[in-house]
Short mmCIF file of C-alpha atoms in Angstrom, two decimals:
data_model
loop_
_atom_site.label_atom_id
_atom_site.label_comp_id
_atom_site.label_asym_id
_atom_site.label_seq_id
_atom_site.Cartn_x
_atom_site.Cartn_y
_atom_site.Cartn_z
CA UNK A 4 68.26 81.14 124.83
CA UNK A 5 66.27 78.07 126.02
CA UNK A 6 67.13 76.06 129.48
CA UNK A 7 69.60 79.35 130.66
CA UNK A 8 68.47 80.90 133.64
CA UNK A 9 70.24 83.56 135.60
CA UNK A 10 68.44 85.90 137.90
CA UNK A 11 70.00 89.71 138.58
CA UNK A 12 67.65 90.52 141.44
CA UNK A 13 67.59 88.44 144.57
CA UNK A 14 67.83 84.93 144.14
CA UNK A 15 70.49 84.98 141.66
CA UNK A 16 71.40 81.56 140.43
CA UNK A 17 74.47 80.98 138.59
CA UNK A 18 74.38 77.81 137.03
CA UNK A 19 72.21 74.60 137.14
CA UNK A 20 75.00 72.38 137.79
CA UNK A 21 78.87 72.27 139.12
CA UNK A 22 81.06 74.85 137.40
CA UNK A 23 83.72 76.73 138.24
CA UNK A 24 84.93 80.15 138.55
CA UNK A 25 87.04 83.36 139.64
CA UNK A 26 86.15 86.87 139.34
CA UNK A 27 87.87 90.36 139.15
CA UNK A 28 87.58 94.21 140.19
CA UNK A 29 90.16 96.45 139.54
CA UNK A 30 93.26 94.97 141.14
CA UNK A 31 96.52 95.45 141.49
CA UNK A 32 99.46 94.76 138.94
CA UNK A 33 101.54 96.18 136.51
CA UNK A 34 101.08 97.18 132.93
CA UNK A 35 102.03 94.53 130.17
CA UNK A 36 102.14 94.18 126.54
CA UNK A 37 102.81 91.17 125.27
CA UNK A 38 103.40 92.49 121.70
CA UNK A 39 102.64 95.62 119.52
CA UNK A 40 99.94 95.48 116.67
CA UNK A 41 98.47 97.50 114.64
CA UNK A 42 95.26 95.91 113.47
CA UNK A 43 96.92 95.66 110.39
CA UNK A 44 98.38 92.04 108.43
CA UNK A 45 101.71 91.49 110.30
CA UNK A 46 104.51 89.35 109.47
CA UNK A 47 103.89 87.21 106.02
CA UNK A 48 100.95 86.27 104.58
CA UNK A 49 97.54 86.89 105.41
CA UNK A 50 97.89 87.00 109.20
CA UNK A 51 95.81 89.25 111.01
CA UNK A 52 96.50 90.90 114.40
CA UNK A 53 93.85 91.67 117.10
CA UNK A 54 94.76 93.96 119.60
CA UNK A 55 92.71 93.11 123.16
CA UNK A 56 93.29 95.81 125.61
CA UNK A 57 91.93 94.62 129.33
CA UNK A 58 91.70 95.23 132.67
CA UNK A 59 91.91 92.23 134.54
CA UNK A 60 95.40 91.97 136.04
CA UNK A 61 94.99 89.23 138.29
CA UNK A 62 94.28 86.66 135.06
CA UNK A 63 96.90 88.24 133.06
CA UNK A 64 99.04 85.42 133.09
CA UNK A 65 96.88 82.82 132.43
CA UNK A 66 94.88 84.82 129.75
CA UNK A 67 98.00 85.48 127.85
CA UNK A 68 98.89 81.64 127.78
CA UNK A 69 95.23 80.94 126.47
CA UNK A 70 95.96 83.40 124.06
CA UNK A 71 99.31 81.71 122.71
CA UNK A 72 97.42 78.06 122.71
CA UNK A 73 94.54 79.65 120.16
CA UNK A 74 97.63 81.25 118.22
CA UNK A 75 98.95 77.58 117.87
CA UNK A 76 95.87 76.20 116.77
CA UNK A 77 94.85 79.57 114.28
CA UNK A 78 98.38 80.43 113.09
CA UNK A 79 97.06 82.57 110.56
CA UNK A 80 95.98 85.20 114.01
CA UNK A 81 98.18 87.18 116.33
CA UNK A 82 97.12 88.10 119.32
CA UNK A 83 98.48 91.16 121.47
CA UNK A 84 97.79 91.74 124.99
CA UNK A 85 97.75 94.91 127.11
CA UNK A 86 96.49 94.87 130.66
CA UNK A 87 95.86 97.93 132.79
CA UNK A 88 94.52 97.87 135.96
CA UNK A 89 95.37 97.85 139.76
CA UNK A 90 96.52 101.16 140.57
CA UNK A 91 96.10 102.05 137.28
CA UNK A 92 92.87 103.64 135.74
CA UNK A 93 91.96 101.65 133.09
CA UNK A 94 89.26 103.58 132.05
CA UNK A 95 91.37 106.84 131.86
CA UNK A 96 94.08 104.31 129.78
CA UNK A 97 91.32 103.02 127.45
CA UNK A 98 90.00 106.66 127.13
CA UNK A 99 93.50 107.78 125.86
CA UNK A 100 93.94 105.07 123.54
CA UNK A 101 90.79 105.55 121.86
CA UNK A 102 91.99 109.76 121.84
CA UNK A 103 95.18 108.71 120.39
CA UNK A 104 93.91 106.31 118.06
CA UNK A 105 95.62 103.39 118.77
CA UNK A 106 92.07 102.11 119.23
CA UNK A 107 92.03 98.16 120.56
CA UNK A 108 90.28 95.72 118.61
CA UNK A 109 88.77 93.82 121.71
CA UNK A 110 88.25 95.60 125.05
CA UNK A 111 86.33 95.50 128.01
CA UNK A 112 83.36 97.40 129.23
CA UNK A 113 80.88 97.61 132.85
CA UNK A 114 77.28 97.97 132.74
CA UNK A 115 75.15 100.15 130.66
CA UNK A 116 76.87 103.50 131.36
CA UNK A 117 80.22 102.05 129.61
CA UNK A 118 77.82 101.11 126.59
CA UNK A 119 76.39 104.81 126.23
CA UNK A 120 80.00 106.19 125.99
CA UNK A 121 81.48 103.53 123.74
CA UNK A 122 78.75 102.40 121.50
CA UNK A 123 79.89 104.44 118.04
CA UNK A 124 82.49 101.53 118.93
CA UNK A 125 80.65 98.03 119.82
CA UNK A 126 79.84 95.44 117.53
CA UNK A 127 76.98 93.14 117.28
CA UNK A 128 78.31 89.92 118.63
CA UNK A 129 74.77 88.51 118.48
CA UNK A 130 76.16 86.52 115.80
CA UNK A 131 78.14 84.60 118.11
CA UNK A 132 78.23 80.91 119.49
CA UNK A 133 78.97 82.77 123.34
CA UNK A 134 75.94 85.67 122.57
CA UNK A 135 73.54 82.38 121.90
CA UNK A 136 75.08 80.55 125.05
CA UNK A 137 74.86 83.27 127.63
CA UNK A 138 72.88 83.08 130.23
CA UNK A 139 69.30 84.49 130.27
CA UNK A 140 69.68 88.23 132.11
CA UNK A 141 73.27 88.44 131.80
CA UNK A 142 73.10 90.45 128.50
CA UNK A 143 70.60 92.78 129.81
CA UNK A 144 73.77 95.72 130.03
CA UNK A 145 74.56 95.69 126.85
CA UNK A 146 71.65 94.94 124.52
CA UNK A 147 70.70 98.14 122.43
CA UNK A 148 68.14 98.26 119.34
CA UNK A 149 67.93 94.47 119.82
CA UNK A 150 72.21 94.24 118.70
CA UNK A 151 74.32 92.44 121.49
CA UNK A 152 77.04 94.69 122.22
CA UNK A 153 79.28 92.73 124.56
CA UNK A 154 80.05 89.25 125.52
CA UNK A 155 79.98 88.74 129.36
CA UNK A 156 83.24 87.90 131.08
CA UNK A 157 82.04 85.73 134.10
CA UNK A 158 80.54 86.31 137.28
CA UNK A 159 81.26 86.83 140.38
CA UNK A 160 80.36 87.61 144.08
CA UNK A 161 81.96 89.05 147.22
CA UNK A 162 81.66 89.86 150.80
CA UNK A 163 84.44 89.25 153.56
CA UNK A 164 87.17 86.60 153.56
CA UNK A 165 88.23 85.64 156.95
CA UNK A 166 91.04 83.06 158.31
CA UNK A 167 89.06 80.41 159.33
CA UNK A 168 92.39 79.39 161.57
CA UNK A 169 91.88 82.75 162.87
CA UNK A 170 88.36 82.38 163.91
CA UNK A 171 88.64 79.28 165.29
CA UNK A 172 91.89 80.35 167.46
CA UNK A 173 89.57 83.40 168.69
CA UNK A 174 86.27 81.11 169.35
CA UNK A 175 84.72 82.33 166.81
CA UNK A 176 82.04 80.62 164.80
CA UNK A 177 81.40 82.28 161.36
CA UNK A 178 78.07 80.70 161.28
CA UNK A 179 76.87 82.94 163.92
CA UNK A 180 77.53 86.39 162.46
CA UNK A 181 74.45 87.32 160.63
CA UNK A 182 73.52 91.10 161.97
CA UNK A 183 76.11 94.06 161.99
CA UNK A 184 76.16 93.26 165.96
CA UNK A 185 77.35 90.22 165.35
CA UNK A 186 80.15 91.22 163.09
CA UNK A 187 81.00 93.75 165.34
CA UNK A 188 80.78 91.75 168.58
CA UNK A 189 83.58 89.21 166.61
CA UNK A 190 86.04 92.19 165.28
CA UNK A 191 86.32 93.49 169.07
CA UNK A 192 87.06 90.06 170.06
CA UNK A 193 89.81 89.74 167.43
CA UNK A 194 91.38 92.91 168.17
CA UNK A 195 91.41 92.06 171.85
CA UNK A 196 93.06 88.87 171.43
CA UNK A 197 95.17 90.35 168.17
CA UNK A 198 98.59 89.83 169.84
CA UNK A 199 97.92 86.40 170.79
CA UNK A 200 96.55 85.24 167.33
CA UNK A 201 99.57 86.77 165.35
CA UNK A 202 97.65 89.41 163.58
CA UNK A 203 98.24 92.97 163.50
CA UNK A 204 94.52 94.17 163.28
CA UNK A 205 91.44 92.49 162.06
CA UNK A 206 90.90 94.09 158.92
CA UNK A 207 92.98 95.38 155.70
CA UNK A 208 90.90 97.93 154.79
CA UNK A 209 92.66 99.23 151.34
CA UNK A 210 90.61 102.89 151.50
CA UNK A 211 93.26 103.97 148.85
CA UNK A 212 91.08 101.70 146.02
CA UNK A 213 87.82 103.64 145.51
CA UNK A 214 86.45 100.58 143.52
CA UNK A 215 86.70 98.56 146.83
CA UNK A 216 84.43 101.50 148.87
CA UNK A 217 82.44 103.10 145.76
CA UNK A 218 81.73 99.88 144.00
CA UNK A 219 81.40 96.49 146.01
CA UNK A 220 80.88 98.06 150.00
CA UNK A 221 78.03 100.98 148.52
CA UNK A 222 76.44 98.26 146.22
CA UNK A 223 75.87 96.23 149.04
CA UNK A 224 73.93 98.97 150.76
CA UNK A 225 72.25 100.41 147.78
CA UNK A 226 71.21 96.90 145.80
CA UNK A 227 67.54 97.04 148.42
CA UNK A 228 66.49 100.78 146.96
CA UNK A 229 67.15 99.75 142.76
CA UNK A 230 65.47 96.40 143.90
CA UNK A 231 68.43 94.64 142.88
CA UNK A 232 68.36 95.66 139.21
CA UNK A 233 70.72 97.22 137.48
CA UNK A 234 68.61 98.78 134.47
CA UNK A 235 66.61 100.39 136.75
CA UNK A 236 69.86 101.82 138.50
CA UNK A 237 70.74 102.71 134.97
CA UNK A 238 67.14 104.41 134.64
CA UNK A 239 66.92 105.96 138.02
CA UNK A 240 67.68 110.33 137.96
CA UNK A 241 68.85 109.98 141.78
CA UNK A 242 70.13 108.33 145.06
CA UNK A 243 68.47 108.05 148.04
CA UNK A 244 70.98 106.42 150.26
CA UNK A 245 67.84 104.93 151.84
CA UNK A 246 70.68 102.51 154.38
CA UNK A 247 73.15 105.33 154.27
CA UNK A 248 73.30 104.97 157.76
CA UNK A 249 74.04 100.90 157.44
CA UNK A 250 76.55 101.77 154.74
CA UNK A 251 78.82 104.44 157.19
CA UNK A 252 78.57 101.86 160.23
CA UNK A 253 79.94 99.09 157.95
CA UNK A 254 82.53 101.30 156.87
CA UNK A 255 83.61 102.83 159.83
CA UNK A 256 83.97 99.08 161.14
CA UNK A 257 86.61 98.26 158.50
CA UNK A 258 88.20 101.58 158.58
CA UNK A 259 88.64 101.68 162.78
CA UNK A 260 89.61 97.96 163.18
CA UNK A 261 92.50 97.95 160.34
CA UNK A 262 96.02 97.97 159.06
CA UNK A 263 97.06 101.58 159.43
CA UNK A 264 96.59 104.49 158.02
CA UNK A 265 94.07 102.98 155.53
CA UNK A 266 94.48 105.39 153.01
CA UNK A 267 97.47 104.46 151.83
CA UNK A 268 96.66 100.85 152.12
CA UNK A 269 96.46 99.45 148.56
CA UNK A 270 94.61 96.24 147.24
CA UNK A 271 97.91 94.41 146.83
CA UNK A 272 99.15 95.29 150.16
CA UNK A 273 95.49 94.00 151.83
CA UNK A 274 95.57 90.67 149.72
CA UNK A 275 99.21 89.33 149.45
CA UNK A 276 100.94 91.67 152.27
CA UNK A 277 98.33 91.02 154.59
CA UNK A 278 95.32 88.35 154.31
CA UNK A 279 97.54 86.12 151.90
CA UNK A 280 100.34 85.92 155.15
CA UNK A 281 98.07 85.40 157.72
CA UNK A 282 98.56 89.62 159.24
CA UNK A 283 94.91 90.16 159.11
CA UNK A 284 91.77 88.40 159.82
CA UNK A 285 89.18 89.99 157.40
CA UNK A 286 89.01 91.38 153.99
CA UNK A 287 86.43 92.93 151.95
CA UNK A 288 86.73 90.66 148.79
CA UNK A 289 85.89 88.30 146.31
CA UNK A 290 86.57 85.18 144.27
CA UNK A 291 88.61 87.10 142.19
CA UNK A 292 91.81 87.34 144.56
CA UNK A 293 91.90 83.28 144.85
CA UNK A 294 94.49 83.22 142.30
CA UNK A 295 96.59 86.00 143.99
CA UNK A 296 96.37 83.94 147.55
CA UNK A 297 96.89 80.58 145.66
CA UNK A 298 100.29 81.84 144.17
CA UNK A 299 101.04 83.15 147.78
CA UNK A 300 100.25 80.36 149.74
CA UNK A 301 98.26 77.15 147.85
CA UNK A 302 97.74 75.28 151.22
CA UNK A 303 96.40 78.55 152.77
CA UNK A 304 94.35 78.93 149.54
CA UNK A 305 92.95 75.60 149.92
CA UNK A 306 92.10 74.97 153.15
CA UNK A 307 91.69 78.32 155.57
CA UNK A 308 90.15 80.48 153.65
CA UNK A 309 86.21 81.25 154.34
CA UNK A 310 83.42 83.54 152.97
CA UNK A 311 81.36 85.98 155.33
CA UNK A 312 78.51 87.84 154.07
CA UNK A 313 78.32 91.81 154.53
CA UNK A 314 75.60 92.19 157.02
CA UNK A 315 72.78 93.91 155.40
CA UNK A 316 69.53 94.52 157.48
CA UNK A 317 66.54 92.34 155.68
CA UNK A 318 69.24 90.90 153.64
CA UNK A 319 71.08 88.99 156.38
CA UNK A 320 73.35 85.82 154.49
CA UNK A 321 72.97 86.88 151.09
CA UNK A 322 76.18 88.66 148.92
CA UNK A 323 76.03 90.09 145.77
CA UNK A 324 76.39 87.87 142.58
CA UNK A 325 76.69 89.71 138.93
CA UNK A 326 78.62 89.41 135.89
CA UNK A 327 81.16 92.64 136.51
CA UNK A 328 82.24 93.58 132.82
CA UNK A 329 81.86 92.61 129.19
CA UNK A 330 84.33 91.73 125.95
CA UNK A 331 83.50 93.95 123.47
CA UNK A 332 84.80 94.34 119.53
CA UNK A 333 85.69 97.67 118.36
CA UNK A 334 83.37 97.54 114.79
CA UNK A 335 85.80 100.48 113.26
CA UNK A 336 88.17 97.40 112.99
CA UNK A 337 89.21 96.09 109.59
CA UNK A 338 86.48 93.59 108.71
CA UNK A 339 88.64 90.59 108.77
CA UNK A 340 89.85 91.48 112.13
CA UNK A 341 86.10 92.25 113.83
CA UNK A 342 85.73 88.54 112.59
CA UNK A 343 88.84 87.04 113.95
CA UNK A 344 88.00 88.90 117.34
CA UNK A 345 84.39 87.57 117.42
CA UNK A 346 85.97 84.06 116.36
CA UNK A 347 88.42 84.07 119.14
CA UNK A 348 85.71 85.42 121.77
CA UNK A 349 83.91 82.37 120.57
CA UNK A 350 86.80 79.86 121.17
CA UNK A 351 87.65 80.93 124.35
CA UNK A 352 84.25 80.16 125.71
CA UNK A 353 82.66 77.42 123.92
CA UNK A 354 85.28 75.18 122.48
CA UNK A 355 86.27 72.35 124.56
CA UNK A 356 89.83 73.59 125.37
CA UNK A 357 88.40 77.27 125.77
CA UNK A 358 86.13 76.08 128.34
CA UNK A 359 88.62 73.93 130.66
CA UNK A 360 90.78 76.66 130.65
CA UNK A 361 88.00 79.13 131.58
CA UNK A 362 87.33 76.84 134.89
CA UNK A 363 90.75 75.38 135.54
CA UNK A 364 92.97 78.43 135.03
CA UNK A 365 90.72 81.43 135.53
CA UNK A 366 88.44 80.19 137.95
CA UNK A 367 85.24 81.72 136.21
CA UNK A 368 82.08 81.24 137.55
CA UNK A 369 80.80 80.66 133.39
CA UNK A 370 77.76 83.25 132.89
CA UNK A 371 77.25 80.31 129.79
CA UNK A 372 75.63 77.56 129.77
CA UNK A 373 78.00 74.31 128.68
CA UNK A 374 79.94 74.02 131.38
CA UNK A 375 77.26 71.63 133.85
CA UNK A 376 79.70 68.69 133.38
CA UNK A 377 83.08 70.70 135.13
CA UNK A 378 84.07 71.52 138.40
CA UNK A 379 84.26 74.58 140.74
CA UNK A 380 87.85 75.19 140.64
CA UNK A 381 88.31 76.75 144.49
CA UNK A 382 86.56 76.90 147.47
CA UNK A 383 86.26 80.54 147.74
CA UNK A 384 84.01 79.80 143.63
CA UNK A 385 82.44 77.56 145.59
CA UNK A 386 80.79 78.93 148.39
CA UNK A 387 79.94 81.69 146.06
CA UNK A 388 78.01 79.14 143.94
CA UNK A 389 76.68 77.69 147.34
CA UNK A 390 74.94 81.21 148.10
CA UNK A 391 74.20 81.13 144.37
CA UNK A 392 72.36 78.09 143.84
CA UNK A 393 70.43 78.26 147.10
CA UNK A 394 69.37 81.90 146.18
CA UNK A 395 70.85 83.84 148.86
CA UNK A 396 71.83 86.76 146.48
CA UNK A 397 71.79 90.59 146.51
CA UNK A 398 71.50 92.06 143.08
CA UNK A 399 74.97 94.04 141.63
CA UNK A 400 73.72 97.38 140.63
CA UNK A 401 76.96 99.65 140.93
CA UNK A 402 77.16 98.87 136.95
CA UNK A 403 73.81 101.42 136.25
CA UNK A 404 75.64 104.55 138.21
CA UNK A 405 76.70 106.76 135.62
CA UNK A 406 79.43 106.76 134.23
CA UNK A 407 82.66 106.88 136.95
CA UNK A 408 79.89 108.36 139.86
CA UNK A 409 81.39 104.85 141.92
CA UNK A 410 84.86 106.01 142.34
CA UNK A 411 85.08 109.67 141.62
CA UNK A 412 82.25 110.92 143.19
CA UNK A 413 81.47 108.54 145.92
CA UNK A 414 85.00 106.88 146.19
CA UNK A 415 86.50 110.30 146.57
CA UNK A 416 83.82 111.59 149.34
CA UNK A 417 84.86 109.03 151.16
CA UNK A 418 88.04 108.86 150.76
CA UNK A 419 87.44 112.82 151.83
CA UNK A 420 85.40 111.81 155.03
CA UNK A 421 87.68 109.11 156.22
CA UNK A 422 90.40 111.70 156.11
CA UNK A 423 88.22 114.04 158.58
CA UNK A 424 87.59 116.61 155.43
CA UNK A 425 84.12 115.71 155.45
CA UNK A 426 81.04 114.54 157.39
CA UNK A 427 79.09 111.46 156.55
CA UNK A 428 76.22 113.77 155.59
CA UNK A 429 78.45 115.63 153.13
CA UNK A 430 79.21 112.27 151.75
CA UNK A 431 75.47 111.05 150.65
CA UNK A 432 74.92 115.05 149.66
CA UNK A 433 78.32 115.35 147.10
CA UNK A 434 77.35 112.10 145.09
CA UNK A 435 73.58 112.58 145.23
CA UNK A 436 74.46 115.73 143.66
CA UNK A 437 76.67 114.53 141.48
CA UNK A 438 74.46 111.64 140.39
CA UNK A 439 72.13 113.77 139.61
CA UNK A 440 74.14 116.33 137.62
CA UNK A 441 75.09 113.46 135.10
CA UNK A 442 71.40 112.16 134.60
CA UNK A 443 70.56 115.98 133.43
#
C-alpha cells in the first residue's frame, strides 16, 4: 500500500490532503427495508440480489440513493437495504438474522472482537480495488492469516460540540479550555447565566445510550493505558482504569450540568431536540451527527457549530480519530453474489461517482487514499481533519474490548451508578471483572 499513511496511536493523520467526511456511532432512527431479497436471482434474467444489512441510521438516506444510482448503472444487481440502529441493538438484530438464517450478504462489523465471532462468515476482500487503497493501519482489525476480512467504512473523531453563539453570548473563549478546570470553570458559567442565554442546561447528556458512555467518553480515558492501540486492547487479559478517577469527574460533569433526568435522555432527543435547536450548549459528539443538525437547521450547521476536545490530563487538545466499523461479505453467499458485493464495495469507494458521493453526501472522512483532490464537506469534518493533520490525536481503542464489554458491562455499571445503585468503585470492579471473565 505505498504513499498511504494513517497512524492509530497518537498522531493520527487522516489524509495527506483536503477530503471530506462524516462519521457514525450507534444513533438514533428507525428500522427500514428498502426491499426483500433472498440472495437468490430475482425478477428475470440473471439478476442477482445482495442483501446489505447496516447500522448506520444517520446515512440511511443517502446510502440508499447511492445504492439506486449503482442499480442504474449495473441493472443486472439489486440491492436491498436494512438499517438497524439508534435505539435499536444492531448487534442483537444481526445476531438473530444470522440464527434465523436470513443471513445478509454485506454487513458491518467493529474491531477485532466482531471478527472473532463472525469470521466462519467474512470473506477475503483482499482482492479488492478499496482493500489495495486503504490506508496503511486501518486494516489492522480485521486482517487474519494474512486474508482481509473487512473493508473500512470511514473515520471519524469526537469530543464536545458547543454553540459557538452560546459561548460567545457567555464570554466564553473555547480556545481557553484545555484542563478539566477549565471545562468546568465554563459549564458553571453557562448554567449561571442559562436563563439569559436561552438554554435550559449546558449539557444533553443522553445516559440512556451506553455507546455514548461505554464507547466514546471511557475510550477517551482508557486510549493512555493500551497506548493508543487497539490490538493491544484486543491482546490485553484486563483493565486497569489507570484515569478512572479522570473518567468519573468527566462524567459526573455531563451528568450534573444536563437536560433532566439523563437516563431517559436519548441520542435523538440530545442532537435534534436539544443541541440542533439551540436548548443546550454542549454535547458529547462527533462528525457523525452533522447530517442530523444540517437537516435541522443548515445555517446553524454551517456557521455555529464548534469542536471542544475532552480534557484528558497529558493529552490536553487532542480527540480520538479511528475508523469505527468495517463492510464485510458474508462468504456462505452464492458465489456470484460474494462477487457482486465485493464489486459494489469497490464502486462505492473508488469509482469517480462512488467517491463524490462518499464526500458530498456522507461526509466521510475517506480511510482511502484517492480522494486528495476533494473537499471536506462540513466544518465539524473539518476541524476533525485540523486535529488530524496536525497530529493532535488520541488513539480509538474501545474496538479491542471484547466483545459487547463497552455497553453491557461498562454502559450498564454506569448507567447503574448514575442511578445511585452503585458506587464509582463498583463501576471499575463489575467491568474489570467482566473483562476479564471473557479473556478466560
Amino acid at each position: 500500500m505505498k504513499g498511504k499513511t494513517f497512524y492509530s496511536s497518537i498522531g493520527t493523520v487522516l489524509l495527506a490532503s483536503s477530503i471530506a467526511l462524516t462519521g457514525c456511532s450507534f444513533s438514533s432512527g428507525e428500522n427500514e427495508t428498502s426491499g426483500d431479497g433472498d440472495n437468490e436471482s430475482s425478477g428475470g434474467g440473471d439478476k442477482v440480489t445482495v442483501d446489505v444489512f447496516q447500522f448506520k441510521v444517520e446515512f440511511k438516506d443517502q446510502f440508499e440513493e447511492l445504492v439506486s444510482m449503482y442499480e442504474e448503472e449495473n441493472p443486472d444487481v439489486e440491492i436491498n437495504v436494512k438499517t438497524v440502529g439508534g435505539g435499536n441493538d444492531y448487534g442483537a438484530s444481526l445476531k438473530s438474522s444470522m440464527s434465523s438464517g436470513e443471513e445478509p450478504d454485506i454487513f458491518n462489523i467493529g474491531g477485532p472482537t466482531d471478527v472473532d465471532e463472525y469470521e466462519k462468515y467474512l470473506a477475503d476482500v483482499s482482492d479488492t480495488e478499496a482493500a489495495d487503497a486503504a490506508l496503511d493501519g486501518t486494516l489492522s482489525s480485521v486482517t487474519r492469516n494474512d486474508e482481509t476480512l473487512g473493508l473500512p467504512f470511514n473515520q471519524e473523531g469526537y469530543g464536545l460540540l458547543y454553540n459557538k453563539q452560546v459561548f460567545e453570548d457567555a464570554g466564553i473563549n473555547a480556545d481557553d479550555i484545555e484542563t478539566h478546570e477549565d471545562l468546568e470553570e465554563a459549564v458553571q458559567t453557562l448554567d449561571n447565566q442559562k436563563e439569559e442565554l436561552g438554554i435550559e442546561a449546558p449539557f444533553a447528556f443522553p445516559a440512556k445510550e451506553k455507546w455514548v458512555m461505554g464507547n466514546h467518553l471511557a475510550n477517551t480515558f482508557l486510549a493512555d493505558e493500551f497506548n493508543h492501540d487497539v490490538m493491544e486492547t484486543y491482546e490485553s487479559d484486563t483493565v486497569q482504569f489507570e484515569m478512572g478517577d479522570q473518567m468519573k469527574r468527566f462524567l459526573d460533569l455531563q451528568n450534573e450540568y444536563s437536560i433532566q433526568p439523563t437516563l431517559n435522555l436519548d441520542y435523538s432527543q440530545q442532537v435534534e431536540e436539544h443541541f440542533s435547536l439551540g436548548n443546550v450548549a454542549m454535547i458529547q459528539q462527533g462528525n457523525w451527527v452533522y447530517n442530523t443538525i444540517e437537516s435541522m437547521d443548515p445555517e446553524f450547521a454551517e456557521e455555529n457549530v464548534g469542536l471542544l476536545p475532552i480534557p484528558v490530563e497529558g493529552y490536553e487538545g487532542t480527540i480520538p480519530v479511528g475508523v469505527p466499523n468495517y463492510w464485510v461479505v458474508n462468504k456462505q453467499s452464492e458465489d456470484e453474489v460474494v462477487e457482486a458485493s465485493k464489486n459494489f464495495l469497490d464502486w462505492m469507494y473508488t469509482s469517480e461517482t462512488g467517491k463524490q458521493f462518499v464526500t458530498d453526501e456522507f461526509k466521510f472522512v475517506p480511510a482511502y487514499e484517492g480522494y486528495e483532490d476533494l473537499e471536506i464537506a462540513d466544518p465539524i469534518s473539518q476541524e476533525i481533519y485540523n486535529y488530524a493533520s496536525e497530529g493532535n490525536t488520541q488513539g480509538w481503542v474501545f474496538l479491542g474490548a471484547p466483545t459487547a464489554w463497552t455497553e453491557d458491562a461498562l454502559g450498564v455499571a454506569m448507567q447503574e451508578y448514575i442511578a445511585g445503585d452503585i458506587t464509582w468503585d463498583e463501576v471499575e470492579e463489575k467491568a474489570t471483572s467482566a473483562w476479564e471473565e471473557s479473556r478466560q
